[in-house]
Amino acid sequence: SAVISQKPSRDICQRGTSLTIQCQVDSQVTMMFWYRQQPGQSLTLIATANQGSEATYESGFVIDKFPISRPNLTFSTLTVSNMSPEDSSIYLCSVVAPWSGTSYEQYFGPGTRLTVT
Amino acid sequence: SQQGEEDPQALSIQEGENATMNCSYKTSINNLQWYRQNSGRGLVHLILIRSNEREKHSGRLRVTLDTSKKSSSLLITASRAADTASYFCATDAKAGGTSYGKLTFGQGTILTVHP
């Protein structure tokens, strides 16, 4: 499986500030995604961050609030902007394993636990 | 109801017993994946079953898929205390015959295995 790391692993931030989360993969991958998991909830897809194209956002998520960069095939960042307590969540990146062919097997990073006070 | 609903929401069993979790979904899928999450940490990929497969095994895990009923089940045999975690199913929907890798997650089953 792909080895995926995220930085930071957790952070406590003040409302109104921004936090940039990094996702690093140990192999080149085309398809990368960002998810949010609110407390006690399941995961919700924020956006698709494929290399070579602009990130595409799911309904309810906008670029101004969650800008994403994907400079190469092993790295991406998600910024949570102008944070409020409602942004307190675990943020996870995931990748589709390139060796899984049309199975689209997907692996997740360890997550970033964000608390906004 | 949402794509990828699961039941039960919580399951409590004794070590050595089997645990069965179910997942239902609404749309045509490319595949269905099961994940484990320990105490709000990252997701661990357990198993993927393609839409043209009916059953798959991996160690103590057995997954079935019934596309006519749009449902899947995850069976953990001879459970251990270390299996205590939340389990999620996630579907990769097909749109016009194309899969985009976007996963829709169920609400999850919280499994507690008592020693």
PDB file of N, CA and C in Angstrom, chain A residues 31 33 35 37 40-45 48 56 58 90 92 96 100-111 113, chain B residues 30-31 33 35 37 39-45 47-48 50 56 88 92 98-108:
ATOM      1  N   MET A  31      -4.414  10.512  -8.776  1.00  0.00           N
ATOM      2  CA  MET A  31      -5.666  10.884  -8.122  1.00  0.00           C
ATOM      3  C   MET A  31      -5.455  11.041  -6.616  1.00  0.00           C
ATOM      4  N   PHE A  33      -7.356  12.998  -3.042  1.00  0.00           N
ATOM      5  CA  PHE A  33      -8.596  13.571  -2.543  1.00  0.00           C
ATOM      6  C   PHE A  33      -8.408  14.104  -1.126  1.00  0.00           C
ATOM      7  N   TYR A  35     -10.707  14.787   2.433  1.00  0.00           N
ATOM      8  CA  TYR A  35     -11.955  14.492   3.121  1.00  0.00           C
ATOM      9  C   TYR A  35     -11.982  15.205   4.459  1.00  0.00           C
ATOM     10  N   GLN A  37     -13.852  14.831   8.370  1.00  0.00           N
ATOM     11  CA  GLN A  37     -14.635  14.007   9.284  1.00  0.00           C
ATOM     12  C   GLN A  37     -14.955  14.851  10.506  1.00  0.00           C
ATOM     13  N   GLY A  40     -17.645  12.675  15.578  1.00  0.00           N
ATOM     14  CA  GLY A  40     -18.676  11.654  15.667  1.00  0.00           C
ATOM     15  C   GLY A  40     -19.355  11.328  14.360  1.00  0.00           C
ATOM     16  N   GLN A  41     -18.839  11.857  13.265  1.00  0.00           N
ATOM     17  CA  GLN A  41     -19.487  11.662  11.965  1.00  0.00           C
ATOM     18  C   GLN A  41     -18.634  10.799  11.043  1.00  0.00           C
ATOM     19  N   SER A  42     -19.194  10.547   9.878  1.00  0.00           N
ATOM     20  CA  SER A  42     -18.462   9.820   8.852  1.00  0.00           C
ATOM     21  C   SER A  42     -17.642  10.802   8.014  1.00  0.00           C
ATOM     22  N   LEU A  43     -17.039  10.296   6.971  1.00  0.00           N
ATOM     23  CA  LEU A  43     -16.195  11.138   6.129  1.00  0.00           C
ATOM     24  C   LEU A  43     -16.997  11.737   4.985  1.00  0.00           C
ATOM     25  N   THR A  44     -16.660  12.977   4.648  1.00  0.00           N
ATOM     26  CA  THR A  44     -17.274  13.678   3.526  1.00  0.00           C
ATOM     27  C   THR A  44     -16.180  14.193   2.606  1.00  0.00           C
ATOM     28  N   LEU A  45     -16.352  13.983   1.322  1.00  0.00           N
ATOM     29  CA  LEU A  45     -15.365  14.426   0.344  1.00  0.00           C
ATOM     30  C   LEU A  45     -15.423  15.939   0.193  1.00  0.00           C
ATOM     31  N   THR A  48     -11.421  16.956  -5.112  1.00  0.00           N
ATOM     32  CA  THR A  48     -10.493  16.113  -5.848  1.00  0.00           C
ATOM     33  C   THR A  48      -9.317  16.979  -6.273  1.00  0.00           C
ATOM     34  N   THR A  56     -11.293  20.211  -7.967  1.00  0.00           N
ATOM     35  CA  THR A  56     -12.744  20.288  -8.141  1.00  0.00           C
ATOM     36  C   THR A  56     -13.410  20.023  -6.799  1.00  0.00           C
ATOM     37  N   GLU A  58     -16.664  19.578  -4.059  1.00  0.00           N
ATOM     38  CA  GLU A  58     -17.992  19.004  -3.898  1.00  0.00           C
ATOM     39  C   GLU A  58     -18.952  20.085  -3.405  1.00  0.00           C
ATOM     40  N   ILE A  90     -11.434  16.236  11.696  1.00  0.00           N
ATOM     41  CA  ILE A  90     -10.243  15.545  11.214  1.00  0.00           C
ATOM     42  C   ILE A  90     -10.236  15.708   9.692  1.00  0.00           C
ATOM     43  N   LEU A  92      -8.450  14.490   6.184  1.00  0.00           N
ATOM     44  CA  LEU A  92      -7.673  13.366   5.684  1.00  0.00           C
ATOM     45  C   LEU A  92      -7.455  13.494   4.179  1.00  0.00           C
ATOM     46  N   VAL A  96      -5.565   7.245  -4.801  1.00  0.00           N
ATOM     47  CA  VAL A  96      -5.897   6.009  -5.495  1.00  0.00           C
ATOM     48  C   VAL A  96      -4.583   5.331  -5.856  1.00  0.00           C
ATOM     49  N   SER A 100      -3.533  -0.313  -8.697  1.00  0.00           N
ATOM     50  CA  SER A 100      -4.807  -1.017  -8.538  1.00  0.00           C
ATOM     51  C   SER A 100      -5.642  -0.989  -9.814  1.00  0.00           C
ATOM     52  N   GLY A 101      -5.110  -0.388 -10.859  1.00  0.00           N
ATOM     53  CA  GLY A 101      -5.788  -0.408 -12.150  1.00  0.00           C
ATOM     54  C   GLY A 101      -7.170   0.193 -12.072  1.00  0.00           C
ATOM     55  N   THR A 102      -8.142  -0.520 -12.602  1.00  0.00           N
ATOM     56  CA  THR A 102      -9.514   0.000 -12.614  1.00  0.00           C
ATOM     57  C   THR A 102     -10.242  -0.277 -11.306  1.00  0.00           C
ATOM     58  N   SER A 103      -9.544  -0.894 -10.332  1.00  0.00           N
ATOM     59  CA  SER A 103     -10.177  -1.119  -9.040  1.00  0.00           C
ATOM     60  C   SER A 103     -10.266   0.158  -8.227  1.00  0.00           C
ATOM     61  N   TYR A 104      -9.383   1.101  -8.472  1.00  0.00           N
ATOM     62  CA  TYR A 104      -9.393   2.377  -7.751  1.00  0.00           C
ATOM     63  C   TYR A 104      -9.315   2.164  -6.241  1.00  0.00           C
ATOM     64  N   GLU A 105      -8.416   1.289  -5.830  1.00  0.00           N
ATOM     65  CA  GLU A 105      -8.212   1.067  -4.396  1.00  0.00           C
ATOM     66  C   GLU A 105      -7.664   2.347  -3.775  1.00  0.00           C
ATOM     67  N   GLN A 106      -8.235   2.749  -2.674  1.00  0.00           N
ATOM     68  CA  GLN A 106      -7.926   4.068  -2.124  1.00  0.00           C
ATOM     69  C   GLN A 106      -7.372   3.942  -0.703  1.00  0.00           C
ATOM     70  N   TYR A 107      -6.286   4.683  -0.454  1.00  0.00           N
ATOM     71  CA  TYR A 107      -5.609   4.663   0.838  1.00  0.00           C
ATOM     72  C   TYR A 107      -5.613   6.051   1.446  1.00  0.00           C
ATOM     73  N   PHE A 108      -5.652   6.072   2.773  1.00  0.00           N
ATOM     74  CA  PHE A 108      -5.780   7.328   3.493  1.00  0.00           C
ATOM     75  C   PHE A 108      -4.551   7.646   4.331  1.00  0.00           C
ATOM     76  N   GLY A 109      -4.315   8.931   4.480  1.00  0.00           N
ATOM     77  CA  GLY A 109      -3.304   9.395   5.406  1.00  0.00           C
ATOM     78  C   GLY A 109      -3.800   9.281   6.838  1.00  0.00           C
ATOM     79  N   PRO A 110      -2.920   9.569   7.812  1.00  0.00           N
ATOM     80  CA  PRO A 110      -3.280   9.417   9.233  1.00  0.00           C
ATOM     81  C   PRO A 110      -4.223  10.499   9.744  1.00  0.00           C
ATOM     82  N   GLY A 111      -4.447  11.538   8.942  1.00  0.00           N
ATOM     83  CA  GLY A 111      -5.374  12.586   9.355  1.00  0.00           C
ATOM     84  C   GLY A 111      -4.712  13.706  10.134  1.00  0.00           C
ATOM     85  N   ARG A 113      -5.961  16.366  13.020  1.00  0.00           N
ATOM     86  CA  ARG A 113      -7.063  16.713  13.933  1.00  0.00           C
ATOM     87  C   ARG A 113      -6.973  18.194  14.254  1.00  0.00           C
TER      88      ARG A 113
ATOM     89  N   ASN B  30     -18.663   1.093  -8.897  1.00  0.00           N
ATOM     90  CA  ASN B  30     -17.485   0.455  -9.492  1.00  0.00           C
ATOM     91  C   ASN B  30     -16.921  -0.567  -8.516  1.00  0.00           C
ATOM     92  N   ASN B  31     -16.869  -0.164  -7.257  1.00  0.00           N
ATOM     93  CA  ASN B  31     -16.400  -1.075  -6.227  1.00  0.00           C
ATOM     94  C   ASN B  31     -16.922  -0.624  -4.866  1.00  0.00           C
ATOM     95  N   GLN B  33     -15.474  -0.552  -0.772  1.00  0.00           N
ATOM     96  CA  GLN B  33     -14.301  -0.778   0.085  1.00  0.00           C
ATOM     97  C   GLN B  33     -14.712  -0.693   1.548  1.00  0.00           C
ATOM     98  N   TYR B  35     -13.212  -0.071   5.488  1.00  0.00           N
ATOM     99  CA  TYR B  35     -12.115   0.538   6.231  1.00  0.00           C
ATOM    100  C   TYR B  35     -12.342   0.374   7.723  1.00  0.00           C
ATOM    101  N   GLN B  37     -11.243   2.278  11.473  1.00  0.00           N
ATOM    102  CA  GLN B  37     -10.698   3.486  12.082  1.00  0.00           C
ATOM    103  C   GLN B  37     -10.646   3.282  13.584  1.00  0.00           C
ATOM    104  N   SER B  39     -10.167   4.936  17.121  1.00  0.00           N
ATOM    105  CA  SER B  39     -10.172   6.139  17.966  1.00  0.00           C
ATOM    106  C   SER B  39      -9.907   7.417  17.196  1.00  0.00           C
ATOM    107  N   GLY B  40     -10.623   7.651  16.100  1.00  0.00           N
ATOM    108  CA  GLY B  40     -10.515   8.894  15.363  1.00  0.00           C
ATOM    109  C   GLY B  40      -9.192   9.102  14.659  1.00  0.00           C
ATOM    110  N   ARG B  41      -8.464   8.049  14.429  1.00  0.00           N
ATOM    111  CA  ARG B  41      -7.205   8.166  13.682  1.00  0.00           C
ATOM    112  C   ARG B  41      -7.480   7.954  12.197  1.00  0.00           C
ATOM    113  N   GLY B  42      -6.416   7.725  11.426  1.00  0.00           N
ATOM    114  CA  GLY B  42      -6.577   7.514   9.997  1.00  0.00           C
ATOM    115  C   GLY B  42      -7.304   6.226   9.688  1.00  0.00           C
ATOM    116  N   LEU B  43      -7.759   6.115   8.446  1.00  0.00           N
ATOM    117  CA  LEU B  43      -8.469   4.914   8.021  1.00  0.00           C
ATOM    118  C   LEU B  43      -7.499   3.857   7.510  1.00  0.00           C
ATOM    119  N   VAL B  44      -7.735   2.628   7.928  1.00  0.00           N
ATOM    120  CA  VAL B  44      -6.955   1.502   7.453  1.00  0.00           C
ATOM    121  C   VAL B  44      -7.784   0.757   6.410  1.00  0.00           C
ATOM    122  N   HIS B  45      -7.218   0.579   5.247  1.00  0.00           N
ATOM    123  CA  HIS B  45      -7.922  -0.122   4.172  1.00  0.00           C
ATOM    124  C   HIS B  45      -7.955  -1.612   4.488  1.00  0.00           C
ATOM    125  N   ILE B  47     -10.363  -4.099   2.690  1.00  0.00           N
ATOM    126  CA  ILE B  47     -10.642  -4.958   1.553  1.00  0.00           C
ATOM    127  C   ILE B  47     -11.469  -4.185   0.526  1.00  0.00           C
ATOM    128  N   LEU B  48     -11.247  -4.500  -0.729  1.00  0.00           N
ATOM    129  CA  LEU B  48     -12.032  -3.938  -1.829  1.00  0.00           C
ATOM    130  C   LEU B  48     -12.707  -5.069  -2.567  1.00  0.00           C
ATOM    131  N   ARG B  50     -14.994  -5.705  -6.068  1.00  0.00           N
ATOM    132  CA  ARG B  50     -15.467  -5.097  -7.307  1.00  0.00           C
ATOM    133  C   ARG B  50     -16.941  -5.411  -7.525  1.00  0.00           C
ATOM    134  N   LYS B  56     -15.374 -12.112  -1.164  1.00  0.00           N
ATOM    135  CA  LYS B  56     -13.927 -11.983  -1.104  1.00  0.00           C
ATOM    136  C   LYS B  56     -13.459 -12.244   0.318  1.00  0.00           C
ATOM    137  N   PHE B  88     -16.162   1.307   8.402  1.00  0.00           N
ATOM    138  CA  PHE B  88     -16.896   2.075   7.398  1.00  0.00           C
ATOM    139  C   PHE B  88     -16.873   1.357   6.062  1.00  0.00           C
ATOM    140  N   ASP B  92     -17.651   3.584  -4.508  1.00  0.00           N
ATOM    141  CA  ASP B  92     -17.081   4.367  -5.604  1.00  0.00           C
ATOM    142  C   ASP B  92     -18.092   4.287  -6.736  1.00  0.00           C
ATOM    143  N   THR B  98     -18.191   5.729 -15.986  1.00  0.00           N
ATOM    144  CA  THR B  98     -16.860   6.165 -15.560  1.00  0.00           C
ATOM    145  C   THR B  98     -16.805   6.272 -14.043  1.00  0.00           C
ATOM    146  N   SER B  99     -15.703   5.830 -13.490  1.00  0.00           N
ATOM    147  CA  SER B  99     -15.498   5.971 -12.053  1.00  0.00           C
ATOM    148  C   SER B  99     -14.518   7.100 -11.818  1.00  0.00           C
ATOM    149  N   TYR B 100     -14.785   7.920 -10.876  1.00  0.00           N
ATOM    150  CA  TYR B 100     -13.924   9.063 -10.611  1.00  0.00           C
ATOM    151  C   TYR B 100     -13.139   8.937  -9.314  1.00  0.00           C
ATOM    152  N   GLY B 101     -13.269   7.809  -8.636  1.00  0.00           N
ATOM    153  CA  GLY B 101     -12.528   7.614  -7.393  1.00  0.00           C
ATOM    154  C   GLY B 101     -13.103   8.361  -6.221  1.00  0.00           C
ATOM    155  N   LYS B 102     -14.263   8.982  -6.396  1.00  0.00           N
ATOM    156  CA  LYS B 102     -14.861   9.716  -5.280  1.00  0.00           C
ATOM    157  C   LYS B 102     -15.634   8.734  -4.398  1.00  0.00           C
ATOM    158  N   LEU B 103     -15.264   8.666  -3.146  1.00  0.00           N
ATOM    159  CA  LEU B 103     -15.904   7.729  -2.240  1.00  0.00           C
ATOM    160  C   LEU B 103     -17.028   8.381  -1.448  1.00  0.00           C
ATOM    161  N   THR B 104     -18.102   7.624  -1.305  1.00  0.00           N
ATOM    162  CA  THR B 104     -19.200   8.014  -0.421  1.00  0.00           C
ATOM    163  C   THR B 104     -19.217   7.022   0.727  1.00  0.00           C
ATOM    164  N   PHE B 105     -19.125   7.538   1.929  1.00  0.00           N
ATOM    165  CA  PHE B 105     -18.993   6.703   3.111  1.00  0.00           C
ATOM    166  C   PHE B 105     -20.320   6.478   3.803  1.00  0.00           C
ATOM    167  N   GLY B 106     -20.451   5.273   4.391  1.00  0.00           N
ATOM    168  CA  GLY B 106     -21.551   5.021   5.292  1.00  0.00           C
ATOM    169  C   GLY B 106     -21.280   5.671   6.638  1.00  0.00           C
ATOM    170  N   GLN B 107     -22.261   5.588   7.505  1.00  0.00           N
ATOM    171  CA  GLN B 107     -22.139   6.227   8.821  1.00  0.00           C
ATOM    172  C   GLN B 107     -21.275   5.438   9.779  1.00  0.00           C
ATOM    173  N   GLY B 108     -21.009   4.186   9.426  1.00  0.00           N
ATOM    174  CA  GLY B 108     -20.080   3.404  10.230  1.00  0.00           C
ATOM    175  C   GLY B 108     -20.736   2.566  11.311  1.00  0.00           C
TER     176      GLY B 108
END
